[in-house]
PDB file of C-alpha atoms in Angstrom:
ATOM      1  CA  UNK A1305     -19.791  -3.904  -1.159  1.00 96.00           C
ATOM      2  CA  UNK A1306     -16.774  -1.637  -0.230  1.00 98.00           C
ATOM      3  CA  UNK A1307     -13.600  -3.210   1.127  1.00 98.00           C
ATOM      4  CA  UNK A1308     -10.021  -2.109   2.425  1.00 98.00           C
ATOM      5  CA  UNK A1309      -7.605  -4.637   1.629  1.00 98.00           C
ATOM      6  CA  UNK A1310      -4.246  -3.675   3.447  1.00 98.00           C
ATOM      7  CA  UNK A1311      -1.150  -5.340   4.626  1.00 98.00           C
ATOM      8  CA  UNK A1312       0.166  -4.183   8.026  1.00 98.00           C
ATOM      9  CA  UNK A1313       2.703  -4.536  10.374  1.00 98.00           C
ATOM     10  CA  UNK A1314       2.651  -5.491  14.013  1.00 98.00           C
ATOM     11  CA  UNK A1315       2.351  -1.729  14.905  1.00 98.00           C
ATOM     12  CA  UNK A1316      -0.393  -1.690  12.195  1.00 98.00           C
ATOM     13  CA  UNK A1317       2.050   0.027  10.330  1.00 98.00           C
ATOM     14  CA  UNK A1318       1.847   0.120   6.553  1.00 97.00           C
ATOM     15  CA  UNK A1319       3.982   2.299   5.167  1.00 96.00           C
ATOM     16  CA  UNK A1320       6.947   4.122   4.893  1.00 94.00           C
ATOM     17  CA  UNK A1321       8.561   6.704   1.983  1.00 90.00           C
ATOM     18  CA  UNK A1322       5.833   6.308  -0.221  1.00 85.00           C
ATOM     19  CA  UNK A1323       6.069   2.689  -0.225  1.00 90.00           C
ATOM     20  CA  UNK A1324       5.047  -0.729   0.965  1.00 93.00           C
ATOM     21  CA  UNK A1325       7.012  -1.700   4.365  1.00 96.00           C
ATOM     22  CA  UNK A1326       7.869  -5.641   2.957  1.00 96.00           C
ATOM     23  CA  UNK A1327       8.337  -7.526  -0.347  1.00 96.00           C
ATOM     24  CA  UNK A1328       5.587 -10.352   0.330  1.00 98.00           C
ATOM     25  CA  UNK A1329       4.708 -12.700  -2.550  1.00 98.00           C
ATOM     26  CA  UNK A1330       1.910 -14.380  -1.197  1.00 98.00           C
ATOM     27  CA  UNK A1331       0.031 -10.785  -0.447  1.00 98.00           C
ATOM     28  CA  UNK A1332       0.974  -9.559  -3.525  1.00 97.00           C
ATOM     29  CA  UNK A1333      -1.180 -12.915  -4.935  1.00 98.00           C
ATOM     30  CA  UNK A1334      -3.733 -12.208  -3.084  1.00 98.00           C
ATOM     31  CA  UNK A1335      -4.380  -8.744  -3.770  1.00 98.00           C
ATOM     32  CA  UNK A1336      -3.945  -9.378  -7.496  1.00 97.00           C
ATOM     33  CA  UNK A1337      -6.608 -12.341  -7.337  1.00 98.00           C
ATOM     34  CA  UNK A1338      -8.816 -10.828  -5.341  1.00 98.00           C
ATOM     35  CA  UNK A1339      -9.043  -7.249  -6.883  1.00 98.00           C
ATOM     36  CA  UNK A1340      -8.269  -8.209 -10.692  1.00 98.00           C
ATOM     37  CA  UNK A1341     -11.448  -7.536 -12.798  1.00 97.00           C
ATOM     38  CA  UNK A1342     -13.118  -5.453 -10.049  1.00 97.00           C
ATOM     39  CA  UNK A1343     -12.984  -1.485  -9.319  1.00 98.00           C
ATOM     40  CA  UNK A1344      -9.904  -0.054  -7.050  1.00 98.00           C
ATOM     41  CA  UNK A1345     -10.041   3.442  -5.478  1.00 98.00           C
ATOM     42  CA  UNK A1346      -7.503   5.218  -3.866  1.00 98.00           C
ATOM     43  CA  UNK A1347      -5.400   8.612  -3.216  1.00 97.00           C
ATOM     44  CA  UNK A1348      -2.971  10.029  -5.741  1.00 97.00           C
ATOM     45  CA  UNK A1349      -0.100   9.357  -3.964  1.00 94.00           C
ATOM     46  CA  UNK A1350      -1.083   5.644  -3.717  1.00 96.00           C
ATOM     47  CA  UNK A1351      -1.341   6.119  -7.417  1.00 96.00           C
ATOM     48  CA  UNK A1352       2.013   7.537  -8.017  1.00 94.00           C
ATOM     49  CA  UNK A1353       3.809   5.002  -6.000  1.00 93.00           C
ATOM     50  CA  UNK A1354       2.982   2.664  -8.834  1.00 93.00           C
ATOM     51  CA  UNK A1355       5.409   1.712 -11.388  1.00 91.00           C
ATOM     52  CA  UNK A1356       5.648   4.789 -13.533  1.00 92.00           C
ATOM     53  CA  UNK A1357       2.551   6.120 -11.377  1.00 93.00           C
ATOM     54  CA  UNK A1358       0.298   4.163 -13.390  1.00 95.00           C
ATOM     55  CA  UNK A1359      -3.026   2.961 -12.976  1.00 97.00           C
ATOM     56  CA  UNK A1360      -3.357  -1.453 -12.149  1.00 97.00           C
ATOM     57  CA  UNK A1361      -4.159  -3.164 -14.860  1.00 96.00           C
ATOM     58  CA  UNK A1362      -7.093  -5.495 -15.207  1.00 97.00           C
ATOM     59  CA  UNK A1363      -8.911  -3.022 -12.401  1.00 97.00           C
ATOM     60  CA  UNK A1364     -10.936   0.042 -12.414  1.00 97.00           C
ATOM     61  CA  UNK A1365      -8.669   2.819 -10.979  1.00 98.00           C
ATOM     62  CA  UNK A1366     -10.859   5.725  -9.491  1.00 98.00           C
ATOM     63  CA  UNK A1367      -8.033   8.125  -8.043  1.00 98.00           C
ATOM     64  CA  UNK A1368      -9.134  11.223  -6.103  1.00 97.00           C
ATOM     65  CA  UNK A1369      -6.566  14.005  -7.313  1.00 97.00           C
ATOM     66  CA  UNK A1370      -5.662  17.457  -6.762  1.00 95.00           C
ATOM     67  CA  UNK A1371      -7.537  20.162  -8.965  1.00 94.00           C
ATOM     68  CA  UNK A1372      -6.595  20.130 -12.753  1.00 93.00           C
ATOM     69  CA  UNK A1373      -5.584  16.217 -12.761  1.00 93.00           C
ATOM     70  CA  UNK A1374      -7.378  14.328 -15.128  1.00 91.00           C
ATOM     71  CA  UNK A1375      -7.311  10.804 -15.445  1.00 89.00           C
ATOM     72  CA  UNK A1376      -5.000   8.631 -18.099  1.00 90.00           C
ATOM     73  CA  UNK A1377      -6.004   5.656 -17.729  1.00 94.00           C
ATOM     74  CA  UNK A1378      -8.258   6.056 -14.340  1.00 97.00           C
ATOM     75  CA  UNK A1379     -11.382   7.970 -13.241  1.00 97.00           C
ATOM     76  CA  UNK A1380     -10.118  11.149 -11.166  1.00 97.00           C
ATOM     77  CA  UNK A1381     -12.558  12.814  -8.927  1.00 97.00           C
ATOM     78  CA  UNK A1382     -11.194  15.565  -7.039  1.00 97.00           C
ATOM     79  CA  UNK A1383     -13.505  15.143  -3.712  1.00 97.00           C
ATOM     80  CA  UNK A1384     -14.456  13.062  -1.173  1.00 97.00           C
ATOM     81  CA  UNK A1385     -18.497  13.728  -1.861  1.00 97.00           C
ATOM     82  CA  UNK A1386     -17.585  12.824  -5.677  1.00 97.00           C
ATOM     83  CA  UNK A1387     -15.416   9.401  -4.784  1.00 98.00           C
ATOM     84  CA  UNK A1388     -18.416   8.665  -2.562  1.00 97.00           C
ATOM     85  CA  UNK A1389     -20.973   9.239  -5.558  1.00 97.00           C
ATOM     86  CA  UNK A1390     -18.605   7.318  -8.234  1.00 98.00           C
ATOM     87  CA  UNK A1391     -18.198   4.590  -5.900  1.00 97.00           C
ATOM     88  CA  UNK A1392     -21.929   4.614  -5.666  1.00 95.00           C
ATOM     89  CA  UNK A1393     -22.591   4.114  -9.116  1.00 96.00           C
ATOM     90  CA  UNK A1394     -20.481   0.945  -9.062  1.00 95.00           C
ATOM     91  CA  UNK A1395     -22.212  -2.610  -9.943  1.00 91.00           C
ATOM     92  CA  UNK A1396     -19.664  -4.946  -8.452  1.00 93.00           C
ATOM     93  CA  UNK A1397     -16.986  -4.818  -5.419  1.00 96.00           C
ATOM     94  CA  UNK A1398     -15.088  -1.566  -4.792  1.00 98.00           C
ATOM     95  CA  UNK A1399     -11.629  -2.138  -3.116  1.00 98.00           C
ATOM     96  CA  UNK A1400      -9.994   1.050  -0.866  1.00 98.00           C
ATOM     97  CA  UNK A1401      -6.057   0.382  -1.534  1.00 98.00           C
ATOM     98  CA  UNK A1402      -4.379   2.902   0.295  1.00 96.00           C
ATOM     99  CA  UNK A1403      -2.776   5.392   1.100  1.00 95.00           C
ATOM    100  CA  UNK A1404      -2.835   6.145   4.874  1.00 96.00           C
ATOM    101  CA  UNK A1405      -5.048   9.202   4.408  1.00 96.00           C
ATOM    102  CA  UNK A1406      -7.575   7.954   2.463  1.00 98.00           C
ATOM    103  CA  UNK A1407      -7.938   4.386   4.700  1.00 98.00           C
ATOM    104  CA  UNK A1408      -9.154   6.681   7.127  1.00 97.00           C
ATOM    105  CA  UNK A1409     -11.496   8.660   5.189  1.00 97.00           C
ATOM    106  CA  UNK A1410     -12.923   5.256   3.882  1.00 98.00           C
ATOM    107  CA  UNK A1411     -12.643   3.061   6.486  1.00 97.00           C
ATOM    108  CA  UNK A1412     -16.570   4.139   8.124  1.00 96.00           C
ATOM    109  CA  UNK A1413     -18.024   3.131   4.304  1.00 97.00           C
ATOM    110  CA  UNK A1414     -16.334   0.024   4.343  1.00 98.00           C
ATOM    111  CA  UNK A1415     -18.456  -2.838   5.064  1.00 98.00           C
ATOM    112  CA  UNK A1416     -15.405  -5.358   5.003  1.00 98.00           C
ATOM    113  CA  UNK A1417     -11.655  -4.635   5.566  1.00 98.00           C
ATOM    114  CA  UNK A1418      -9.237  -7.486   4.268  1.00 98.00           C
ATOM    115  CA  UNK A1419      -5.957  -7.215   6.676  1.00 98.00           C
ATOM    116  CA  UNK A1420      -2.829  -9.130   5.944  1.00 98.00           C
ATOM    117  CA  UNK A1421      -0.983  -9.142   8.981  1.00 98.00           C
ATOM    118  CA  UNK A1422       2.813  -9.182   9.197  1.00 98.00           C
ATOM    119  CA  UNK A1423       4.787 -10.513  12.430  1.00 98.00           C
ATOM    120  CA  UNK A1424       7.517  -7.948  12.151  1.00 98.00           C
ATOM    121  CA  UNK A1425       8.258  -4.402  12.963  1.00 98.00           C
ATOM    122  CA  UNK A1426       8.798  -1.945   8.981  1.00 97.00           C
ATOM    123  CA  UNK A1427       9.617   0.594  11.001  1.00 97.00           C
ATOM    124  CA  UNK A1428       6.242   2.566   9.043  1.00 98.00           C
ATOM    125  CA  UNK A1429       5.876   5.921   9.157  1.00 96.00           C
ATOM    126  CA  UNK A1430       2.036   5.517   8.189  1.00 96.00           C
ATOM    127  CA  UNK A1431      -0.397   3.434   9.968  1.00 97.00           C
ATOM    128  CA  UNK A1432      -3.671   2.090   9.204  1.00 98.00           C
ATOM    129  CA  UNK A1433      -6.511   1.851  12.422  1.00 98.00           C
ATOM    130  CA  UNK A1434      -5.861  -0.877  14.854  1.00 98.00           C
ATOM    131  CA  UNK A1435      -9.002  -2.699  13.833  1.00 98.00           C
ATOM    132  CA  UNK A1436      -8.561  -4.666  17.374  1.00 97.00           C
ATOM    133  CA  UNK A1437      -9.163  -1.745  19.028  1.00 97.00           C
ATOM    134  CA  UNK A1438     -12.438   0.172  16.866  1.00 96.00           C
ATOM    135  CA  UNK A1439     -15.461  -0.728  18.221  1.00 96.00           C
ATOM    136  CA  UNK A1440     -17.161  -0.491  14.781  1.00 97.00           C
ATOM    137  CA  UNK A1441     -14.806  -3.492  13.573  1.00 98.00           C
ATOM    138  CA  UNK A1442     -15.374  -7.391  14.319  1.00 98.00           C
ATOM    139  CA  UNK A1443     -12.654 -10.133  13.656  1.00 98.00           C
ATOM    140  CA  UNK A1444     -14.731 -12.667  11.175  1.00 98.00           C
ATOM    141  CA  UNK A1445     -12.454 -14.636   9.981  1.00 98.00           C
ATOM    142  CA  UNK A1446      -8.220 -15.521  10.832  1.00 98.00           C
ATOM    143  CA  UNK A1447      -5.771 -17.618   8.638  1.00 98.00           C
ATOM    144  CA  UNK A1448      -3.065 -19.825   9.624  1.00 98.00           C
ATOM    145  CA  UNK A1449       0.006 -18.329   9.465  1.00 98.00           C
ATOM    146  CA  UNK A1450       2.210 -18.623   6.455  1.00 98.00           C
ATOM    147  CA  UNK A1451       5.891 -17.753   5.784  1.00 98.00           C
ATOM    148  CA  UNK A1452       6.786 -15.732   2.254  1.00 97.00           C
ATOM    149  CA  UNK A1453      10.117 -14.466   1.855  1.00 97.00           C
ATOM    150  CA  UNK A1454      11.127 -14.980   5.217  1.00 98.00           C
ATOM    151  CA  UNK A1455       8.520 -12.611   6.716  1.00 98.00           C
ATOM    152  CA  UNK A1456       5.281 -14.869   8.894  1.00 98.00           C
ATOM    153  CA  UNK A1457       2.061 -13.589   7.516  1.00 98.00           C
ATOM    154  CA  UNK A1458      -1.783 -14.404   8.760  1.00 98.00           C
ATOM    155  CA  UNK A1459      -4.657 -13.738   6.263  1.00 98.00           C
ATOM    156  CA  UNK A1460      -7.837 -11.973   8.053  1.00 98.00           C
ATOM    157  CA  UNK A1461     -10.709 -10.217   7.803  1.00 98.00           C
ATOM    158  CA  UNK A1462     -12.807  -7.530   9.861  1.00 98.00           C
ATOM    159  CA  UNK A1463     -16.616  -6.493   9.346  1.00 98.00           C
ATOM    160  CA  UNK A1464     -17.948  -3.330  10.188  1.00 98.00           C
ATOM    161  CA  UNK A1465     -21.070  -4.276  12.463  1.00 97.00           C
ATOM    162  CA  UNK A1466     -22.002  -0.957  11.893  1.00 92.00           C
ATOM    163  CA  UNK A1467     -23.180  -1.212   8.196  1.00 85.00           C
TER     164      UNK A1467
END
C-alpha cells in the first residue's frame, strides 16, 4: 500500500524555505512510529532538508535525484517511471514524505494519505492538495483535536476511492 503522510496548515500549507511550517511533537511521534521499519520515498530536496541531508534512519530512503546522484545511504532513482517500478518491487508499506512537488506526482498512486492538520496559518509557501476538495479523496477517519507546543492539531486520514 502507498501512503502520503503530511502535516498541513489551515491553507493546506506545508511548507516554507525548505522546511516544515511548525515544531509539533506529537506529529513528529507519529511519523516516526508509523514509518520506522518501513520504506520512505521522496524528492531530493525533501532529502536535503534533513539534518546534514541525510537519509531517516530505521527507514528505507528511495530519493529520486538529479542525474549523476547516487545514493549514500538511500536508493536514488532519477525518474518518475523508475520510483514507480522501485516502489513496485516493495513487500511492505511505502510512505510519500514530501516535498510539495513530488506529493503531487504521487498523490494519484496513493491509496491512503495520512494528514495531520494544524489550526493555524505558517504562512507556507508550498501547499499540498486540499484533499476536501479532490473528488478522488474520501475523509475515513478524524481525530480529536490535541494541543502540542501550543499549536491545536487533529489526526486524519483520506482514501483514494479511486484505487
Amino acid at each position: 500500500m502507498i501512503r502520503a503522510i503530511v502535516a498541513v496548515d489551515e491553507k493546506w500549507g506545508i511548507g516554507k524555505k525548505n522546511g516544515l511550517l511548525f515544531d509539533l511533537p506529537l506529529d513528529m511521534r507519529f511519523f516516526r512510529e508509523t514509518t520506522s521499519g518501513k520504506t520512505v520515498c521522496m524528492g531530493y530536496n525533501t532529502l536535503l532538508s534533513f539534518p546534514n541531508g541525510k537519509p531517516l534512519k530505521n527507514r528505507k530512503n528511495i530519493v529520486i535525484c538529479p542525474e549523476g546522484v547516487e545514493g549514500d545511504g538511500f536508493i536514488a532513482v532519477h525518474s518518475m517511471p523508475e520510483m514507480l517500478e522501485t516502489i513496485g518491487k516493495e513487500d511492505g508499506d511505502v510512505y510519500v514524505i514530501g516535498g510539495g512537488d513530488f506529493f503531487k506526482k504521487m498523490l494519484a498512486y496513493c491509496d491512503e494519505t495520512l494528514v495531520t492538520k494544524v489550526k493555524a496559518d505558517g504562512n507556507a509557501e508550498v501547499f499540498f492538495e486540499n484533499l476536501d476538495k479532490e473528488e478522488d479523496f474520501k475523509l475515513v477517519e478524524e481525530g480529536e483535536d490535541l494541543l502540542t507546543n501550543g499549536y491545536t492539531i487533529k489526526f486524519t486520514k483520506y482514501k483514494n476511492i479511486r484505487k
